[in-house]
Each structure stands twice: as structure tokens, then as C-alpha cells.
Amino acid sequence: MLSYRSTMLDDRPYMRPEEPRFRSSSMQQPWSGWAILLTINIVVFLLQILIDPGSLDTRFEKSIVGQWLAFDSRNISLLLPIQLFTYQFLHGSVLHLLMNGIGLFFVGRALEPAIGRREIIGLYLVSGVVGALFQLGFAVLFPSQFAGPMVGASAGLFGFIGVLARLFPHREMYLLLFFVLPIRMKLHWIFWGSVCHLVLLHW
């Protein structure tokens, strides 16, 4: 009889042992890969402003960034292995950082769930190296158009767009033309439009 009553009492919701209601704080959750990359770009730019302001104006070639950290296809040195990575987190102006930052935010958020956190960081770095090597190859063939120093997250962002377009070619995304006019386009058109933009930018 007692065992029966005990079973009946245990079945009642208020007699069941409570499950822990707390969850880990959002501050304890690992950062997204795109957020890590965006934060590094912003922090490096702030340091660039404080330590090497000449890298943001006509003194660029004599600045620390211009001489040691940027990738310059006209002046290949023993620092090339380091410059292939450092140039990816440097920028030439606030607008330059803003445009790349917006791209990392929107494209990175769309891509990371499909490939993973570590993979998106690796993709950014590999794309930056490949982009610099392509720049070097074009600089050899067309020195007047492509030779020169290069900084920015554009190559990494271009890699994001390329992989996302490959995975979801018919997915549509909105672009803010001139930061004002929203345009809806399929990803494969965004990718090829980016290719044309990069080529025309140097001609």
C-alpha cells in the first residue's frame, strides 16, 4: 500500500525532482568564426590608426604597414610568407573597412552554418593567400594595372562569396547599392559581378 501511494505521489508534477533551469550564459558561448574575423579586422584597424596613421594617407609607402605588413607585388622580400597573412587584416580607410566589414557580417552569417566555424576561418585565410598570389601573377603579366601594394579583407570575402555561390547558386540575397538602394540577386550573379568589379577596378 505504501509503495503504491509512493508511486502515485512520484507521478505528480510537483513531487518530481526539478531539473536545473539555468543555461550557460551567452558570454560563455564560442564566438562565431565570422565574428572573430570581423573583430580582428576592427581591432587591427584601430591599432593602425593609433600606431601608423601614415598608412591611411599619401605617406602609405613610407609607413610601417606599407613597408613591412602590406603585400606589395612590386617588392617581394623574405617577409612574403608573413605579408600573405598580415595584409588580410589591414585596410586603407574607414570606408574600405566598412565595406569589407558589412560583407563579412552578411555573407559570413549565411555561410558559417553550412561549413562550420573553423572552416570559415580557414577559408578566409586560404582565400587571402590565393588572392595575393593571383595579384602577383597578374602583376607580372600586366604590371601597370595590377602591380602595387595590397591590403584588406576583400580576398577573404571573395572566397566566402565563391563558396556560398557554389553551395547555393540560386539562393537570393539583398545588396545595398550605394548603401541605399536594396537589390535582390542570386548568389551566382553576385559572384560573377564581384569578379567583374575586381577586374574593372584595376583597369
PDB file of N, CA and C in Angstrom, residues 87-150:
ATOM      1  N   TYR A  87      48.472  41.262 -44.481  1.00  0.00           N
ATOM      2  CA  TYR A  87      47.749  42.215 -45.325  1.00  0.00           C
ATOM      3  C   TYR A  87      46.240  42.015 -45.252  1.00  0.00           C
ATOM      4  N   GLN A  88      45.806  40.797 -44.898  1.00  0.00           N
ATOM      5  CA  GLN A  88      44.386  40.465 -44.888  1.00  0.00           C
ATOM      6  C   GLN A  88      43.609  41.184 -43.794  1.00  0.00           C
ATOM      7  N   PHE A  89      44.304  41.709 -42.793  1.00  0.00           N
ATOM      8  CA  PHE A  89      43.626  42.350 -41.663  1.00  0.00           C
ATOM      9  C   PHE A  89      43.886  43.849 -41.601  1.00  0.00           C
ATOM     10  N   LEU A  90      44.489  44.401 -42.637  1.00  0.00           N
ATOM     11  CA  LEU A  90      44.785  45.833 -42.708  1.00  0.00           C
ATOM     12  C   LEU A  90      43.876  46.488 -43.738  1.00  0.00           C
ATOM     13  N   HIS A  91      43.615  47.783 -43.574  1.00  0.00           N
ATOM     14  CA  HIS A  91      42.746  48.494 -44.506  1.00  0.00           C
ATOM     15  C   HIS A  91      43.283  49.891 -44.785  1.00  0.00           C
ATOM     16  N   GLY A  92      42.849  50.432 -45.914  1.00  0.00           N
ATOM     17  CA  GLY A  92      43.356  51.732 -46.343  1.00  0.00           C
ATOM     18  C   GLY A  92      42.533  52.909 -45.909  1.00  0.00           C
ATOM     19  N   SER A  93      41.311  52.669 -45.425  1.00  0.00           N
ATOM     20  CA  SER A  93      40.458  53.767 -44.998  1.00  0.00           C
ATOM     21  C   SER A  93      39.277  53.216 -44.202  1.00  0.00           C
ATOM     22  N   VAL A  94      38.531  54.128 -43.584  1.00  0.00           N
ATOM     23  CA  VAL A  94      37.329  53.727 -42.849  1.00  0.00           C
ATOM     24  C   VAL A  94      36.311  53.114 -43.809  1.00  0.00           C
ATOM     25  N   LEU A  95      36.140  53.731 -44.983  1.00  0.00           N
ATOM     26  CA  LEU A  95      35.187  53.212 -45.966  1.00  0.00           C
ATOM     27  C   LEU A  95      35.581  51.815 -46.430  1.00  0.00           C
ATOM     28  N   HIS A  96      36.871  51.600 -46.623  1.00  0.00           N
ATOM     29  CA  HIS A  96      37.377  50.286 -47.034  1.00  0.00           C
ATOM     30  C   HIS A  96      37.010  49.224 -45.990  1.00  0.00           C
ATOM     31  N   LEU A  97      37.248  49.540 -44.731  1.00  0.00           N
ATOM     32  CA  LEU A  97      36.896  48.611 -43.647  1.00  0.00           C
ATOM     33  C   LEU A  97      35.396  48.423 -43.559  1.00  0.00           C
ATOM     34  N   LEU A  98      34.633  49.504 -43.720  1.00  0.00           N
ATOM     35  CA  LEU A  98      33.172  49.421 -43.619  1.00  0.00           C
ATOM     36  C   LEU A  98      32.594  48.489 -44.672  1.00  0.00           C
ATOM     37  N   MET A  99      33.049  48.617 -45.906  1.00  0.00           N
ATOM     38  CA  MET A  99      32.531  47.784 -46.989  1.00  0.00           C
ATOM     39  C   MET A  99      32.864  46.311 -46.762  1.00  0.00           C
ATOM     40  N   ASN A 100      34.123  46.031 -46.384  1.00  0.00           N
ATOM     41  CA  ASN A 100      34.503  44.643 -46.126  1.00  0.00           C
ATOM     42  C   ASN A 100      33.823  44.106 -44.873  1.00  0.00           C
ATOM     43  N   GLY A 101      33.656  44.954 -43.864  1.00  0.00           N
ATOM     44  CA  GLY A 101      33.002  44.529 -42.633  1.00  0.00           C
ATOM     45  C   GLY A 101      31.553  44.154 -42.848  1.00  0.00           C
ATOM     46  N   ILE A 102      30.845  44.935 -43.655  1.00  0.00           N
ATOM     47  CA  ILE A 102      29.451  44.617 -43.971  1.00  0.00           C
ATOM     48  C   ILE A 102      29.377  43.286 -44.711  1.00  0.00           C
ATOM     49  N   GLY A 103      30.309  43.073 -45.642  1.00  0.00           N
ATOM     50  CA  GLY A 103      30.328  41.811 -46.376  1.00  0.00           C
ATOM     51  C   GLY A 103      30.609  40.623 -45.476  1.00  0.00           C
ATOM     52  N   LEU A 104      31.588  40.757 -44.567  1.00  0.00           N
ATOM     53  CA  LEU A 104      31.890  39.670 -43.637  1.00  0.00           C
ATOM     54  C   LEU A 104      30.697  39.350 -42.749  1.00  0.00           C
ATOM     55  N   PHE A 105      29.968  40.379 -42.350  1.00  0.00           N
ATOM     56  CA  PHE A 105      28.813  40.190 -41.473  1.00  0.00           C
ATOM     57  C   PHE A 105      27.706  39.407 -42.179  1.00  0.00           C
ATOM     58  N   PHE A 106      27.293  39.873 -43.337  1.00  0.00           N
ATOM     59  CA  PHE A 106      26.149  39.258 -44.017  1.00  0.00           C
ATOM     60  C   PHE A 106      26.515  37.923 -44.670  1.00  0.00           C
ATOM     61  N   VAL A 107      27.604  37.895 -45.420  1.00  0.00           N
ATOM     62  CA  VAL A 107      27.983  36.661 -46.114  1.00  0.00           C
ATOM     63  C   VAL A 107      28.489  35.620 -45.115  1.00  0.00           C
ATOM     64  N   GLY A 108      29.258  36.064 -44.123  1.00  0.00           N
ATOM     65  CA  GLY A 108      29.761  35.141 -43.118  1.00  0.00           C
ATOM     66  C   GLY A 108      28.646  34.475 -42.331  1.00  0.00           C
ATOM     67  N   ARG A 109      27.626  35.232 -41.954  1.00  0.00           N
ATOM     68  CA  ARG A 109      26.487  34.666 -41.218  1.00  0.00           C
ATOM     69  C   ARG A 109      25.734  33.645 -42.050  1.00  0.00           C
ATOM     70  N   ALA A 110      25.662  33.877 -43.355  1.00  0.00           N
ATOM     71  CA  ALA A 110      24.953  32.935 -44.228  1.00  0.00           C
ATOM     72  C   ALA A 110      25.773  31.677 -44.489  1.00  0.00           C
ATOM     73  N   LEU A 111      27.098  31.807 -44.522  1.00  0.00           N
ATOM     74  CA  LEU A 111      27.958  30.693 -44.897  1.00  0.00           C
ATOM     75  C   LEU A 111      28.332  29.790 -43.727  1.00  0.00           C
ATOM     76  N   GLU A 112      28.574  30.356 -42.563  1.00  0.00           N
ATOM     77  CA  GLU A 112      29.107  29.565 -41.452  1.00  0.00           C
ATOM     78  C   GLU A 112      28.233  28.372 -41.059  1.00  0.00           C
ATOM     79  N   PRO A 113      26.891  28.494 -40.997  1.00  0.00           N
ATOM     80  CA  PRO A 113      26.087  27.314 -40.654  1.00  0.00           C
ATOM     81  C   PRO A 113      26.259  26.160 -41.633  1.00  0.00           C
ATOM     82  N   ALA A 114      26.672  26.465 -42.861  1.00  0.00           N
ATOM     83  CA  ALA A 114      26.805  25.421 -43.883  1.00  0.00           C
ATOM     84  C   ALA A 114      28.158  24.725 -43.839  1.00  0.00           C
ATOM     85  N   ILE A 115      29.215  25.426 -43.392  1.00  0.00           N
ATOM     86  CA  ILE A 115      30.545  24.814 -43.446  1.00  0.00           C
ATOM     87  C   ILE A 115      31.215  24.685 -42.080  1.00  0.00           C
ATOM     88  N   GLY A 116      30.825  25.495 -41.099  1.00  0.00           N
ATOM     89  CA  GLY A 116      31.412  25.377 -39.775  1.00  0.00           C
ATOM     90  C   GLY A 116      32.295  26.548 -39.387  1.00  0.00           C
ATOM     91  N   ARG A 117      32.548  26.656 -38.095  1.00  0.00           N
ATOM     92  CA  ARG A 117      33.287  27.791 -37.522  1.00  0.00           C
ATOM     93  C   ARG A 117      34.766  27.771 -37.906  1.00  0.00           C
ATOM     94  N   ARG A 118      35.440  26.651 -37.690  1.00  0.00           N
ATOM     95  CA  ARG A 118      36.854  26.567 -38.027  1.00  0.00           C
ATOM     96  C   ARG A 118      37.065  26.668 -39.525  1.00  0.00           C
ATOM     97  N   GLU A 119      36.156  26.060 -40.272  1.00  0.00           N
ATOM     98  CA  GLU A 119      36.293  26.052 -41.730  1.00  0.00           C
ATOM     99  C   GLU A 119      36.184  27.458 -42.318  1.00  0.00           C
ATOM    100  N   ILE A 120      35.325  28.297 -41.732  1.00  0.00           N
ATOM    101  CA  ILE A 120      35.160  29.636 -42.307  1.00  0.00           C
ATOM    102  C   ILE A 120      36.394  30.498 -42.028  1.00  0.00           C
ATOM    103  N   ILE A 121      37.032  30.274 -40.876  1.00  0.00           N
ATOM    104  CA  ILE A 121      38.281  30.985 -40.592  1.00  0.00           C
ATOM    105  C   ILE A 121      39.387  30.509 -41.539  1.00  0.00           C
ATOM    106  N   GLY A 122      39.469  29.183 -41.733  1.00  0.00           N
ATOM    107  CA  GLY A 122      40.451  28.644 -42.669  1.00  0.00           C
ATOM    108  C   GLY A 122      40.214  29.126 -44.087  1.00  0.00           C
ATOM    109  N   LEU A 123      38.938  29.192 -44.489  1.00  0.00           N
ATOM    110  CA  LEU A 123      38.598  29.666 -45.829  1.00  0.00           C
ATOM    111  C   LEU A 123      39.041  31.110 -46.020  1.00  0.00           C
ATOM    112  N   TYR A 124      38.838  31.930 -45.010  1.00  0.00           N
ATOM    113  CA  TYR A 124      39.248  33.333 -45.086  1.00  0.00           C
ATOM    114  C   TYR A 124      40.758  33.450 -45.319  1.00  0.00           C
ATOM    115  N   LEU A 125      41.535  32.721 -44.536  1.00  0.00           N
ATOM    116  CA  LEU A 125      42.994  32.809 -44.637  1.00  0.00           C
ATOM    117  C   LEU A 125      43.513  32.251 -45.964  1.00  0.00           C
ATOM    118  N   VAL A 126      42.971  31.104 -46.363  1.00  0.00           N
ATOM    119  CA  VAL A 126      43.405  30.492 -47.628  1.00  0.00           C
ATOM    120  C   VAL A 126      43.015  31.382 -48.802  1.00  0.00           C
ATOM    121  N   SER A 127      41.806  31.933 -48.766  1.00  0.00           N
ATOM    122  CA  SER A 127      41.360  32.813 -49.848  1.00  0.00           C
ATOM    123  C   SER A 127      42.246  34.052 -49.942  1.00  0.00           C
ATOM    124  N   GLY A 128      42.668  34.564 -48.774  1.00  0.00           N
ATOM    125  CA  GLY A 128      43.563  35.718 -48.778  1.00  0.00           C
ATOM    126  C   GLY A 128      44.895  35.405 -49.417  1.00  0.00           C
ATOM    127  N   VAL A 129      45.447  34.242 -49.120  1.00  0.00           N
ATOM    128  CA  VAL A 129      46.728  33.834 -49.721  1.00  0.00           C
ATOM    129  C   VAL A 129      46.572  33.633 -51.224  1.00  0.00           C
ATOM    130  N   VAL A 130      45.520  32.929 -51.621  1.00  0.00           N
ATOM    131  CA  VAL A 130      45.284  32.687 -53.052  1.00  0.00           C
ATOM    132  C   VAL A 130      45.063  34.000 -53.793  1.00  0.00           C
ATOM    133  N   GLY A 131      44.311  34.919 -53.177  1.00  0.00           N
ATOM    134  CA  GLY A 131      44.073  36.213 -53.808  1.00  0.00           C
ATOM    135  C   GLY A 131      45.359  36.987 -54.019  1.00  0.00           C
ATOM    136  N   ALA A 132      46.251  36.943 -53.031  1.00  0.00           N
ATOM    137  CA  ALA A 132      47.534  37.638 -53.172  1.00  0.00           C
ATOM    138  C   ALA A 132      48.391  37.019 -54.273  1.00  0.00           C
ATOM    139  N   LEU A 133      48.384  35.693 -54.375  1.00  0.00           N
ATOM    140  CA  LEU A 133      49.164  35.031 -55.423  1.00  0.00           C
ATOM    141  C   LEU A 133      48.596  35.333 -56.813  1.00  0.00           C
ATOM    142  N   PHE A 134      47.270  35.419 -56.910  1.00  0.00           N
ATOM    143  CA  PHE A 134      46.665  35.827 -58.187  1.00  0.00           C
ATOM    144  C   PHE A 134      47.079  37.255 -58.532  1.00  0.00           C
ATOM    145  N   GLN A 135      47.066  38.123 -57.525  1.00  0.00           N
ATOM    146  CA  GLN A 135      47.502  39.507 -57.743  1.00  0.00           C
ATOM    147  C   GLN A 135      48.939  39.542 -58.252  1.00  0.00           C
ATOM    148  N   LEU A 136      49.780  38.705 -57.666  1.00  0.00           N
ATOM    149  CA  LEU A 136      51.180  38.646 -58.086  1.00  0.00           C
ATOM    150  C   LEU A 136      51.297  38.167 -59.526  1.00  0.00           C
ATOM    151  N   GLY A 137      50.518  37.154 -59.893  1.00  0.00           N
ATOM    152  CA  GLY A 137      50.547  36.648 -61.262  1.00  0.00           C
ATOM    153  C   GLY A 137      50.090  37.685 -62.268  1.00  0.00           C
ATOM    154  N   PHE A 138      49.005  38.395 -61.944  1.00  0.00           N
ATOM    155  CA  PHE A 138      48.522  39.443 -62.849  1.00  0.00           C
ATOM    156  C   PHE A 138      49.500  40.619 -62.900  1.00  0.00           C
ATOM    157  N   ALA A 139      50.184  40.868 -61.786  1.00  0.00           N
ATOM    158  CA  ALA A 139      51.169  41.963 -61.772  1.00  0.00           C
ATOM    159  C   ALA A 139      52.331  41.668 -62.708  1.00  0.00           C
ATOM    160  N   VAL A 140      52.695  40.398 -62.846  1.00  0.00           N
ATOM    161  CA  VAL A 140      53.762  40.019 -63.772  1.00  0.00           C
ATOM    162  C   VAL A 140      53.305  40.219 -65.210  1.00  0.00           C
ATOM    163  N   LEU A 141      52.041  39.876 -65.491  1.00  0.00           N
ATOM    164  CA  LEU A 141      51.519  39.981 -66.862  1.00  0.00           C
ATOM    165  C   LEU A 141      51.110  41.402 -67.214  1.00  0.00           C
ATOM    166  N   PHE A 142      50.497  42.100 -66.267  1.00  0.00           N
ATOM    167  CA  PHE A 142      50.008  43.468 -66.520  1.00  0.00           C
ATOM    168  C   PHE A 142      50.483  44.393 -65.399  1.00  0.00           C
ATOM    169  N   PRO A 143      51.758  44.708 -65.373  1.00  0.00           N
ATOM    170  CA  PRO A 143      52.305  45.471 -64.244  1.00  0.00           C
ATOM    171  C   PRO A 143      51.684  46.846 -64.052  1.00  0.00           C
ATOM    172  N   SER A 144      51.335  47.507 -65.127  1.00  0.00           N
ATOM    173  CA  SER A 144      50.796  48.864 -64.994  1.00  0.00           C
ATOM    174  C   SER A 144      49.423  48.878 -64.341  1.00  0.00           C
ATOM    175  N   GLN A 145      48.672  47.774 -64.454  1.00  0.00           N
ATOM    176  CA  GLN A 145      47.333  47.720 -63.866  1.00  0.00           C
ATOM    177  C   GLN A 145      47.296  47.057 -62.486  1.00  0.00           C
ATOM    178  N   PHE A 146      48.116  46.039 -62.266  1.00  0.00           N
ATOM    179  CA  PHE A 146      47.977  45.228 -61.057  1.00  0.00           C
ATOM    180  C   PHE A 146      49.136  45.320 -60.075  1.00  0.00           C
ATOM    181  N   ALA A 147      50.294  45.804 -60.502  1.00  0.00           N
ATOM    182  CA  ALA A 147      51.444  45.878 -59.596  1.00  0.00           C
ATOM    183  C   ALA A 147      51.223  46.961 -58.554  1.00  0.00           C
ATOM    184  N   GLY A 148      51.576  46.659 -57.311  1.00  0.00           N
ATOM    185  CA  GLY A 148      51.427  47.640 -56.250  1.00  0.00           C
ATOM    186  C   GLY A 148      51.052  46.986 -54.929  1.00  0.00           C
ATOM    187  N   PRO A 149      50.999  47.778 -53.869  1.00  0.00           N
ATOM    188  CA  PRO A 149      50.676  47.239 -52.547  1.00  0.00           C
ATOM    189  C   PRO A 149      49.195  46.882 -52.436  1.00  0.00           C
ATOM    190  N   MET A 150      48.891  45.930 -51.581  1.00  0.00           N
ATOM    191  CA  MET A 150      47.517  45.477 -51.400  1.00  0.00           C
ATOM    192  C   MET A 150      47.261  45.215 -49.927  1.00  0.00           C
TER     193      MET A 150
END
